[in-house]
mmCIF file of C-alpha atoms in Angstrom:
data_model
loop_
_atom_site.group_PDB
_atom_site.id
_atom_site.type_symbol
_atom_site.label_atom_id
_atom_site.label_comp_id
_atom_site.label_asym_id
_atom_site.label_seq_id
_atom_site.Cartn_x
_atom_site.Cartn_y
_atom_site.Cartn_z
ATOM 1 C CA MET P 34 -152.297 45.404 80.792
ATOM 2 C CA PRO P 35 -153.846 44.041 77.585
ATOM 3 C CA ARG P 36 -157.569 44.633 77.395
ATOM 4 C CA THR P 37 -158.688 42.499 74.462
ATOM 5 C CA LYS P 38 -158.218 38.912 73.329
ATOM 6 C CA GLU P 39 -156.206 40.335 70.440
ATOM 7 C CA ASP P 40 -153.809 42.011 72.889
ATOM 8 C CA LEU P 41 -153.446 38.808 74.930
ATOM 9 C CA GLN P 42 -152.618 36.758 71.855
ATOM 10 C CA LYS P 43 -150.029 39.304 70.774
ATOM 11 C CA VAL P 44 -148.357 39.099 74.173
ATOM 12 C CA ASN P 45 -148.240 35.303 74.014
ATOM 13 C CA SER P 46 -147.205 34.753 70.411
ATOM 14 C CA GLY P 47 -146.345 38.047 68.725
ATOM 15 C CA ARG P 48 -149.276 37.678 66.296
ATOM 16 C CA VAL P 49 -153.050 37.401 66.550
ATOM 17 C CA LEU P 50 -153.666 33.676 66.188
ATOM 18 C CA TYR P 51 -157.349 33.803 65.356
ATOM 19 C CA TYR P 52 -156.520 35.953 62.302
ATOM 20 C CA ASP P 53 -154.344 33.106 61.044
ATOM 21 C CA TYR P 54 -157.025 30.484 61.630
ATOM 22 C CA LEU P 55 -159.596 32.718 59.924
ATOM 23 C CA ARG P 56 -157.300 33.363 56.983
ATOM 24 C CA VAL P 57 -156.682 29.659 56.367
ATOM 25 C CA LEU P 58 -160.367 28.738 56.714
ATOM 26 C CA ALA P 59 -161.384 31.664 54.477
ATOM 27 C CA THR P 60 -158.879 30.479 51.865
ATOM 28 C CA LEU P 61 -160.630 27.102 51.823
ATOM 29 C CA GLY P 62 -163.955 28.949 51.640
ATOM 30 C CA VAL P 63 -162.880 30.871 48.537
ATOM 31 C CA ILE P 64 -161.899 27.622 46.828
ATOM 32 C CA PHE P 65 -165.250 26.079 47.782
ATOM 33 C CA ILE P 66 -166.993 29.080 46.204
ATOM 34 C CA HIS P 67 -165.116 28.743 42.931
ATOM 35 C CA ILE P 68 -165.397 24.957 42.652
ATOM 36 C CA SER P 69 -169.068 24.738 43.611
ATOM 37 C CA MET P 70 -169.981 27.654 41.335
ATOM 38 C CA LEU P 71 -168.122 26.176 38.368
ATOM 39 C CA ARG P 72 -169.932 22.876 38.901
ATOM 40 C CA MET P 73 -173.364 24.486 39.475
ATOM 41 C CA TYR P 74 -173.428 26.145 36.064
ATOM 42 C CA ASN P 75 -173.230 22.738 34.395
ATOM 43 C CA MET P 76 -176.146 21.269 36.343
ATOM 44 C CA ASP P 77 -179.918 21.263 36.299
ATOM 45 C CA VAL P 78 -181.172 23.483 39.121
ATOM 46 C CA ALA P 79 -183.704 20.808 40.050
ATOM 47 C CA SER P 80 -180.998 18.201 40.606
ATOM 48 C CA THR P 81 -179.637 17.036 43.943
ATOM 49 C CA ASP P 82 -176.074 17.862 42.870
ATOM 50 C CA TRP P 83 -177.005 21.451 42.070
ATOM 51 C CA THR P 84 -178.613 21.818 45.512
ATOM 52 C CA VAL P 85 -175.543 20.385 47.235
ATOM 53 C CA ASN P 86 -173.208 22.790 45.424
ATOM 54 C CA CYS P 87 -175.585 25.673 46.119
ATOM 55 C CA VAL P 88 -175.355 24.915 49.846
ATOM 56 C CA TYR P 89 -171.558 24.638 49.734
ATOM 57 C CA ASP P 90 -171.283 27.935 47.862
ATOM 58 C CA ALA P 91 -173.783 29.822 50.021
ATOM 59 C CA LEU P 92 -172.197 28.668 53.277
ATOM 60 C CA SER P 93 -168.766 29.821 52.053
ATOM 61 C CA ARG P 94 -169.765 33.340 50.995
ATOM 62 C CA TRP P 95 -168.524 34.886 54.259
ATOM 63 C CA SER P 96 -164.930 34.032 53.292
ATOM 64 C CA VAL P 97 -164.286 36.887 50.840
ATOM 65 C CA PRO P 98 -165.469 39.702 53.168
ATOM 66 C CA MET P 99 -163.447 37.977 55.899
ATOM 67 C CA PHE P 100 -160.165 38.780 54.153
ATOM 68 C CA VAL P 101 -161.178 42.453 54.050
ATOM 69 C CA MET P 102 -162.193 42.379 57.723
ATOM 70 C CA ILE P 103 -158.855 40.861 58.733
ATOM 71 C CA SER P 104 -157.007 43.483 56.662
ATOM 72 C CA GLY P 105 -158.992 46.230 58.364
ATOM 73 C CA ALA P 106 -158.293 44.809 61.819
ATOM 74 C CA LEU P 107 -154.572 44.690 61.030
ATOM 75 C CA PHE P 108 -154.021 47.939 59.129
ATOM 76 C CA LEU P 109 -156.280 50.169 61.217
ATOM 77 C CA SER P 110 -154.539 48.932 64.382
ATOM 78 C CA LYS P 111 -151.108 50.252 63.405
ATOM 79 C CA ASP P 112 -149.546 53.412 62.109
ATOM 80 C CA VAL P 113 -149.062 53.209 58.358
ATOM 81 C CA SER P 114 -147.682 56.317 56.702
ATOM 82 C CA VAL P 115 -148.749 57.471 53.253
ATOM 83 C CA ASN P 116 -145.163 56.979 52.183
ATOM 84 C CA MET P 117 -145.278 53.308 53.269
ATOM 85 C CA ILE P 118 -148.577 52.762 51.439
ATOM 86 C CA TYR P 119 -147.114 53.904 48.138
ATOM 87 C CA LYS P 120 -143.647 52.416 48.587
ATOM 88 C CA LYS P 121 -144.473 49.050 50.162
ATOM 89 C CA TYR P 122 -148.084 47.935 49.967
ATOM 90 C CA LEU P 123 -149.333 49.285 46.636
ATOM 91 C CA PRO P 124 -146.294 48.155 44.588
ATOM 92 C CA ARG P 125 -146.739 44.598 45.856
ATOM 93 C CA ILE P 126 -150.394 44.546 44.800
ATOM 94 C CA ILE P 127 -149.679 46.086 41.382
ATOM 95 C CA VAL P 128 -146.727 43.831 40.581
ATOM 96 C CA ALA P 129 -148.601 40.700 41.684
ATOM 97 C CA LEU P 130 -151.643 41.732 39.633
ATOM 98 C CA ILE P 131 -149.687 42.295 36.410
ATOM 99 C CA PHE P 132 -147.461 39.240 36.877
ATOM 100 C CA TRP P 133 -150.282 36.753 37.500
ATOM 101 C CA ARG P 134 -152.535 38.135 34.806
ATOM 102 C CA PHE P 135 -149.621 37.689 32.417
ATOM 103 C CA ILE P 136 -149.139 34.078 33.551
ATOM 104 C CA TYR P 137 -152.854 33.314 33.190
ATOM 105 C CA PHE P 138 -152.844 34.995 29.764
ATOM 106 C CA LEU P 139 -149.908 32.873 28.564
ATOM 107 C CA LEU P 140 -151.602 29.640 29.598
ATOM 108 C CA LYS P 141 -155.078 30.611 28.438
ATOM 109 C CA THR P 142 -155.063 28.738 25.122
ATOM 110 C CA GLY P 143 -152.560 25.983 25.882
ATOM 111 C CA ASP P 144 -149.982 27.576 23.577
ATOM 112 C CA PRO P 145 -147.952 30.031 25.708
ATOM 113 C CA VAL P 146 -145.485 30.842 22.923
ATOM 114 C CA GLN P 147 -148.261 31.897 20.555
ATOM 115 C CA GLN P 148 -149.944 33.876 23.315
ATOM 116 C CA PHE P 149 -146.718 35.715 24.059
ATOM 117 C CA LEU P 150 -146.132 36.529 20.395
ATOM 118 C CA SER P 151 -149.686 37.863 20.124
ATOM 119 C CA LEU P 152 -148.656 40.737 22.393
ATOM 120 C CA PHE P 153 -146.537 42.106 19.548
ATOM 121 C CA GLY P 154 -147.514 43.402 16.132
ATOM 122 C CA ASP P 155 -150.866 44.822 15.048
ATOM 123 C CA GLY P 156 -153.358 45.240 17.866
ATOM 124 C CA ALA P 157 -150.697 44.585 20.514
ATOM 125 C CA VAL P 158 -151.823 47.460 22.733
ATOM 126 C CA SER P 159 -155.425 46.266 22.708
ATOM 127 C CA ARG P 160 -154.390 42.693 23.524
ATOM 128 C CA PHE P 161 -152.139 43.921 26.316
ATOM 129 C CA LEU P 162 -155.002 45.899 27.837
ATOM 130 C CA ASP P 163 -157.266 42.863 27.501
ATOM 131 C CA MET P 164 -154.644 40.834 29.320
ATOM 132 C CA ILE P 165 -154.524 43.346 32.181
ATOM 133 C CA ALA P 166 -158.313 43.550 32.384
ATOM 134 C CA GLY P 167 -158.950 39.813 32.019
ATOM 135 C CA TYR P 168 -159.847 37.193 34.624
ATOM 136 C CA ARG P 169 -162.540 38.218 37.067
ATOM 137 C CA LEU P 170 -160.591 36.284 39.704
ATOM 138 C CA PHE P 171 -158.352 39.314 40.174
ATOM 139 C CA TRP P 172 -161.078 41.846 41.022
ATOM 140 C CA PHE P 173 -160.025 41.501 44.651
ATOM 141 C CA LEU P 174 -156.575 43.063 44.114
ATOM 142 C CA PRO P 175 -157.675 46.463 42.703
ATOM 143 C CA MET P 176 -160.298 46.597 45.471
ATOM 144 C CA LEU P 177 -157.590 45.958 48.079
ATOM 145 C CA ALA P 178 -155.353 48.579 46.493
ATOM 146 C CA GLY P 179 -158.194 51.087 46.779
ATOM 147 C CA LEU P 180 -158.566 50.285 50.479
ATOM 148 C CA TYR P 181 -154.850 50.904 50.994
ATOM 149 C CA ILE P 182 -155.137 54.275 49.254
ATOM 150 C CA CYS P 183 -158.089 55.184 51.480
ATOM 151 C CA LEU P 184 -156.345 53.935 54.635
ATOM 152 C CA PRO P 185 -155.399 57.368 56.086
ATOM 153 C CA ILE P 186 -159.005 58.555 55.646
ATOM 154 C CA LEU P 187 -160.486 55.380 57.117
ATOM 155 C CA LYS P 188 -158.108 55.530 60.069
ATOM 156 C CA GLY P 189 -159.229 59.092 60.716
ATOM 157 C CA ILE P 190 -162.841 57.901 60.752
ATOM 158 C CA THR P 191 -162.127 55.162 63.307
ATOM 159 C CA LYS P 192 -160.407 57.624 65.657
ATOM 160 C CA ASN P 193 -163.679 59.528 66.124
ATOM 161 C CA ASN P 194 -166.300 57.314 67.767
ATOM 162 C CA THR P 195 -169.292 59.386 66.630
ATOM 163 C CA LEU P 196 -167.975 59.721 63.088
ATOM 164 C CA CYS P 197 -167.233 55.988 62.949
ATOM 165 C CA LYS P 198 -170.766 55.064 64.038
ATOM 166 C CA TYR P 199 -172.228 57.484 61.504
ATOM 167 C CA TYR P 200 -170.076 56.068 58.732
ATOM 168 C CA LEU P 201 -170.978 52.442 59.525
ATOM 169 C CA LEU P 202 -174.681 53.266 59.743
ATOM 170 C CA LEU P 203 -174.738 55.124 56.439
ATOM 171 C CA SER P 204 -172.591 52.489 54.741
ATOM 172 C CA PHE P 205 -174.821 49.717 56.085
ATOM 173 C CA VAL P 206 -177.897 51.409 54.654
ATOM 174 C CA VAL P 207 -176.588 52.280 51.180
ATOM 175 C CA PHE P 208 -174.128 49.389 50.663
ATOM 176 C CA LEU P 209 -176.015 46.498 52.277
ATOM 177 C CA LEU P 210 -179.616 47.221 53.217
ATOM 178 C CA LEU P 211 -181.094 49.090 50.249
ATOM 179 C CA PRO P 212 -179.754 46.670 47.618
ATOM 180 C CA LYS P 213 -181.227 43.812 49.665
ATOM 181 C CA VAL P 214 -184.651 45.458 49.841
ATOM 182 C CA ASN P 215 -184.599 46.170 46.121
ATOM 183 C CA ASP P 216 -183.626 42.561 45.337
ATOM 184 C CA MET P 217 -186.385 41.126 47.524
ATOM 185 C CA VAL P 218 -189.066 43.364 46.032
ATOM 186 C CA TYR P 219 -187.984 42.582 42.485
ATOM 187 C CA ARG P 220 -187.194 38.886 42.864
ATOM 188 C CA PHE P 221 -189.987 37.801 45.185
ATOM 189 C CA GLY P 222 -192.641 40.411 44.391
ATOM 190 C CA LYS P 223 -191.988 40.340 40.632
ATOM 191 C CA VAL P 224 -192.139 44.137 40.680
ATOM 192 C CA TYR P 225 -189.358 46.404 39.458
ATOM 193 C CA ILE P 226 -189.016 49.621 41.413
ATOM 194 C CA ASP P 227 -186.491 52.379 40.982
ATOM 195 C CA SER P 228 -185.743 52.215 44.679
ATOM 196 C CA PRO P 229 -183.274 54.388 46.589
ATOM 197 C CA GLY P 230 -180.875 51.440 46.444
ATOM 198 C CA ASN P 231 -181.182 51.259 42.688
ATOM 199 C CA LEU P 232 -180.732 54.981 42.297
ATOM 200 C CA LEU P 233 -177.673 55.027 44.530
ATOM 201 C CA PHE P 234 -175.934 52.312 42.553
ATOM 202 C CA SER P 235 -176.918 53.566 39.109
ATOM 203 C CA LYS P 236 -176.255 57.223 40.015
ATOM 204 C CA ALA P 237 -173.348 56.596 42.389
ATOM 205 C CA GLU P 238 -171.118 59.331 41.014
ATOM 206 C CA GLN P 239 -173.878 61.943 41.062
ATOM 207 C CA SER P 240 -174.931 60.983 44.586
ATOM 208 C CA ASN P 241 -171.375 61.457 45.919
ATOM 209 C CA LEU P 242 -171.765 58.337 48.042
ATOM 210 C CA LEU P 243 -169.143 56.154 46.383
ATOM 211 C CA LEU P 244 -167.131 55.965 49.611
ATOM 212 C CA PHE P 245 -170.079 54.261 51.303
ATOM 213 C CA LEU P 246 -170.807 51.883 48.400
ATOM 214 C CA SER P 247 -167.717 49.785 48.894
ATOM 215 C CA PHE P 248 -165.852 47.192 50.920
ATOM 216 C CA THR P 249 -164.718 49.961 53.279
ATOM 217 C CA PHE P 250 -167.634 48.827 55.471
ATOM 218 C CA TYR P 251 -166.024 45.404 55.970
ATOM 219 C CA PHE P 252 -162.596 47.012 56.441
ATOM 220 C CA ILE P 253 -163.821 49.159 59.326
ATOM 221 C CA ILE P 254 -166.209 46.631 60.880
ATOM 222 C CA GLY P 255 -163.374 44.097 61.087
ATOM 223 C CA TYR P 256 -161.321 46.595 63.084
ATOM 224 C CA ILE P 257 -164.256 47.511 65.342
ATOM 225 C CA ILE P 258 -165.092 43.885 66.169
ATOM 226 C CA SER P 259 -161.431 43.065 66.868
ATOM 227 C CA LYS P 260 -161.308 45.877 69.443
ATOM 228 C CA THR P 261 -164.704 45.286 71.070
ATOM 229 C CA GLU P 262 -165.416 42.776 73.831
ATOM 230 C CA PHE P 263 -169.103 41.887 73.478
ATOM 231 C CA THR P 264 -171.147 40.452 76.330
ATOM 232 C CA LYS P 265 -172.417 36.885 76.040
ATOM 233 C CA PRO P 266 -176.028 37.937 75.203
ATOM 234 C CA VAL P 267 -174.734 40.194 72.417
ATOM 235 C CA ARG P 268 -172.576 37.379 71.053
ATOM 236 C CA ILE P 269 -175.592 35.072 70.993
ATOM 237 C CA VAL P 270 -177.484 37.679 68.965
ATOM 238 C CA ILE P 271 -174.533 37.983 66.558
ATOM 239 C CA TYR P 272 -174.370 34.198 66.121
ATOM 240 C CA THR P 273 -178.136 33.966 65.647
ATOM 241 C CA PHE P 274 -178.109 36.596 62.907
ATOM 242 C CA GLY P 275 -175.115 34.861 61.335
ATOM 243 C CA ILE P 276 -176.939 31.520 61.154
ATOM 244 C CA ALA P 277 -180.093 33.225 59.887
ATOM 245 C CA GLY P 278 -178.051 35.021 57.208
ATOM 246 C CA ALA P 279 -176.462 31.788 56.022
ATOM 247 C CA LEU P 280 -179.854 30.058 55.838
ATOM 248 C CA PHE P 281 -181.348 32.989 53.961
ATOM 249 C CA THR P 282 -178.509 32.903 51.419
ATOM 250 C CA VAL P 283 -179.074 29.178 50.844
ATOM 251 C CA LEU P 284 -182.878 29.236 50.719
ATOM 252 C CA GLY P 285 -183.132 32.516 48.796
ATOM 253 C CA THR P 286 -180.743 31.293 46.107
ATOM 254 C CA TYR P 287 -182.522 27.923 45.937
ATOM 255 C CA TYR P 288 -185.966 29.495 45.547
ATOM 256 C CA LEU P 289 -184.947 32.110 42.964
ATOM 257 C CA SER P 290 -182.998 29.603 40.886
ATOM 258 C CA LEU P 291 -185.818 27.055 40.825
ATOM 259 C CA ASP P 292 -188.257 29.788 39.881
ATOM 260 C CA ALA P 293 -185.996 31.087 37.076
ATOM 261 C CA GLY P 294 -184.906 27.664 35.840
ATOM 262 C CA HIS P 295 -181.223 28.585 36.037
ATOM 263 C CA THR P 296 -178.687 29.618 38.665
ATOM 264 C CA VAL P 297 -179.495 33.044 40.129
ATOM 265 C CA THR P 298 -176.690 34.482 42.249
ATOM 266 C CA THR P 299 -178.435 37.594 43.585
ATOM 267 C CA PHE P 300 -177.981 36.630 47.221
ATOM 268 C CA PHE P 301 -174.409 35.452 46.672
ATOM 269 C CA ASN P 302 -173.296 39.070 46.245
ATOM 270 C CA PHE P 303 -171.017 40.288 49.017
ATOM 271 C CA ASN P 304 -172.971 43.510 49.542
ATOM 272 C CA ARG P 305 -175.917 41.609 51.038
ATOM 273 C CA VAL P 306 -176.960 41.737 54.682
ATOM 274 C CA SER P 307 -177.165 37.950 54.877
ATOM 275 C CA VAL P 308 -173.537 37.529 53.773
ATOM 276 C CA MET P 309 -172.394 40.294 56.118
ATOM 277 C CA THR P 310 -174.082 38.801 59.192
ATOM 278 C CA SER P 311 -172.451 35.439 58.471
ATOM 279 C CA ALA P 312 -169.002 37.039 58.133
ATOM 280 C CA VAL P 313 -169.418 39.023 61.351
ATOM 281 C CA ALA P 314 -170.576 35.911 63.237
ATOM 282 C CA VAL P 315 -167.619 33.806 62.057
ATOM 283 C CA PHE P 316 -165.155 36.585 62.946
ATOM 284 C CA GLU P 317 -166.630 36.983 66.425
ATOM 285 C CA LEU P 318 -166.736 33.214 66.966
ATOM 286 C CA PHE P 319 -163.045 32.741 66.188
ATOM 287 C CA LYS P 320 -162.121 35.788 68.246
ATOM 288 C CA ASN P 321 -163.567 34.079 71.319
ATOM 289 C CA ILE P 322 -162.138 30.593 70.844
ATOM 290 C CA GLY P 323 -158.886 31.426 72.633
ATOM 291 C CA PHE P 324 -156.278 29.728 70.468
ATOM 292 C CA LYS P 325 -153.054 28.773 72.209
ATOM 293 C CA GLN P 326 -149.517 28.972 70.880
ATOM 294 C CA ASN P 327 -148.675 25.354 70.108
ATOM 295 C CA PHE P 328 -147.574 23.189 67.184
ATOM 296 C CA LEU P 329 -150.966 23.402 65.461
ATOM 297 C CA SER P 330 -151.076 27.188 65.757
ATOM 298 C CA ARG P 331 -147.537 27.533 64.431
ATOM 299 C CA PHE P 332 -148.471 25.324 61.488
ATOM 300 C CA VAL P 333 -151.644 27.326 60.812
ATOM 301 C CA SER P 334 -149.676 30.586 61.015
ATOM 302 C CA LYS P 335 -147.267 29.290 58.396
ATOM 303 C CA LEU P 336 -150.183 28.311 56.153
ATOM 304 C CA ALA P 337 -151.674 31.769 56.678
ATOM 305 C CA ASP P 338 -148.443 33.284 55.348
ATOM 306 C CA TYR P 339 -148.984 31.314 52.136
ATOM 307 C CA SER P 340 -152.689 32.162 51.717
ATOM 308 C CA PHE P 341 -152.146 35.086 49.322
ATOM 309 C CA GLY P 342 -150.209 32.819 46.985
ATOM 310 C CA VAL P 343 -152.955 30.190 47.222
ATOM 311 C CA TYR P 344 -155.536 32.749 46.120
ATOM 312 C CA LEU P 345 -153.382 33.659 43.119
ATOM 313 C CA VAL P 346 -152.577 30.137 41.878
ATOM 314 C CA HIS P 347 -155.582 27.956 42.730
ATOM 315 C CA ILE P 348 -157.630 28.702 39.600
ATOM 316 C CA LEU P 349 -154.525 28.224 37.446
ATOM 317 C CA ILE P 350 -153.977 24.779 38.955
ATOM 318 C CA TYR P 351 -157.657 23.958 38.501
ATOM 319 C CA GLU P 352 -157.705 25.008 34.848
ATOM 320 C CA GLN P 353 -154.417 23.372 33.903
ATOM 321 C CA TYR P 354 -154.833 20.078 35.727
ATOM 322 C CA VAL P 355 -158.145 19.388 37.484
ATOM 323 C CA MET P 356 -160.332 20.267 34.480
ATOM 324 C CA ARG P 357 -158.471 17.697 32.380
ATOM 325 C CA PHE P 358 -160.002 14.890 34.417
ATOM 326 C CA ASP P 359 -163.447 13.567 33.566
ATOM 327 C CA ILE P 360 -165.173 14.500 36.821
ATOM 328 C CA PRO P 361 -168.813 13.330 36.998
ATOM 329 C CA ASN P 362 -171.511 15.940 37.574
ATOM 330 C CA GLY P 363 -174.434 13.860 38.696
ATOM 331 C CA ASN P 364 -175.891 11.028 40.760
ATOM 332 C CA GLY P 365 -175.512 12.894 44.035
ATOM 333 C CA GLN P 366 -171.725 12.623 43.946
ATOM 334 C CA SER P 367 -171.171 16.337 44.568
ATOM 335 C CA LEU P 368 -171.703 15.788 48.291
ATOM 336 C CA PHE P 369 -168.275 14.156 48.346
ATOM 337 C CA LEU P 370 -166.638 15.294 45.109
ATOM 338 C CA THR P 371 -166.860 19.051 45.714
ATOM 339 C CA PRO P 372 -165.097 18.845 49.117
ATOM 340 C CA ILE P 373 -162.540 16.380 47.770
ATOM 341 C CA ILE P 374 -161.720 18.615 44.789
ATOM 342 C CA SER P 375 -161.646 21.740 46.966
ATOM 343 C CA ILE P 376 -159.422 20.291 49.684
ATOM 344 C CA SER P 377 -157.094 18.701 47.119
ATOM 345 C CA LEU P 378 -156.842 21.994 45.266
ATOM 346 C CA LEU P 379 -156.140 23.763 48.566
ATOM 347 C CA PHE P 380 -153.326 21.310 49.334
ATOM 348 C CA TYR P 381 -151.612 21.620 45.954
ATOM 349 C CA SER P 382 -152.045 25.396 45.961
ATOM 350 C CA PHE P 383 -150.394 25.621 49.379
ATOM 351 C CA VAL P 384 -147.503 23.483 48.097
ATOM 352 C CA VAL P 385 -146.995 25.768 45.085
ATOM 353 C CA SER P 386 -147.309 28.900 47.249
ATOM 354 C CA ALA P 387 -144.831 27.486 49.790
ATOM 355 C CA LEU P 388 -142.302 26.780 47.040
ATOM 356 C CA LEU P 389 -142.722 30.255 45.550
ATOM 357 C CA ASN P 390 -142.308 31.801 49.002
ATOM 358 C CA ARG P 391 -138.842 30.257 49.222
ATOM 359 C CA ILE P 392 -137.665 32.558 46.420
ATOM 360 C CA PRO P 393 -136.907 35.986 48.009
ATOM 361 C CA VAL P 394 -137.926 38.238 45.083
ATOM 362 C CA ILE P 395 -141.057 36.202 44.357
ATOM 363 C CA LYS P 396 -141.990 36.219 48.052
ATOM 364 C CA LYS P 397 -141.577 39.986 48.285
ATOM 365 C CA TYR P 398 -143.548 41.043 45.224
ATOM 366 C CA ILE P 399 -145.484 38.132 43.705
ATOM 367 C CA VAL P 400 -146.992 36.004 46.494
#
């Protein structure tokens, strides 16, 4: 008989429904991050609008680690051969990365023909490499490709309970805790120290701890949480730490930015304990909701299938269309404007992704 909520949902619907709900909500969260951050940089940190966007951004930070946690829960729960990694999963990531960076490059200046021609002639190789390396938006894809490559190793870790606990503890300390301590001492105490966290990040290759200084923590913790049934008191503790983490991200960013006179994103980084506790709390919350297979769930599952395409196209839609409108940045309007822009962008991005998913080759390799 099935032992976890994940198993029960698979029996009832063939897929884990709370993953789909999380994926759709996290997609909206990513858009909130990008829209609120873009608007924050054009605002006075002492303004009401800046504060509103800071709150929206901080409360959405769990969404990026969530995608990694869902991937870990899915991939570490099934047998994936090395052959399948290199024949199925990696090619899709690589092709999508090159294709979309090319599209963004073509539309960068508003003259796609000239941009295309610039790839030929003198300096073509350099421009091509710049095209491949451009757009910070796509950092997520190489990171995901690295997780796929490490999948056989990570799966081996999760099969050994003692080894898994050791890995998570060490990764928590070097990836999440030490950077947080260093940030707090430097930012709040105004004292720079060459802490263990600093040394690990600046001397990562020499310390041989690169495997622990990565999103592999989220990949494994997502799998562990999906397979663990926590008692109610433990869940309350998880939710409490999640709320505390979200508040810390908001208040810490607000304080540091006011003190510096400009936006300081130290506590927005995904390798921060406060962001991690929020992501874990949201994952655990949705795991225990008990979604049923009905019209809404089928609709959400379909949206979840389009979420990768939404991630790839939403900034393109924003740059090509939304930025052309004269959107006000003051008078407290961000309370309504940021959600309106974000939800509208989500809708149009889903429409574009849905259309692209109707083309077999595009669906297989691009979105």
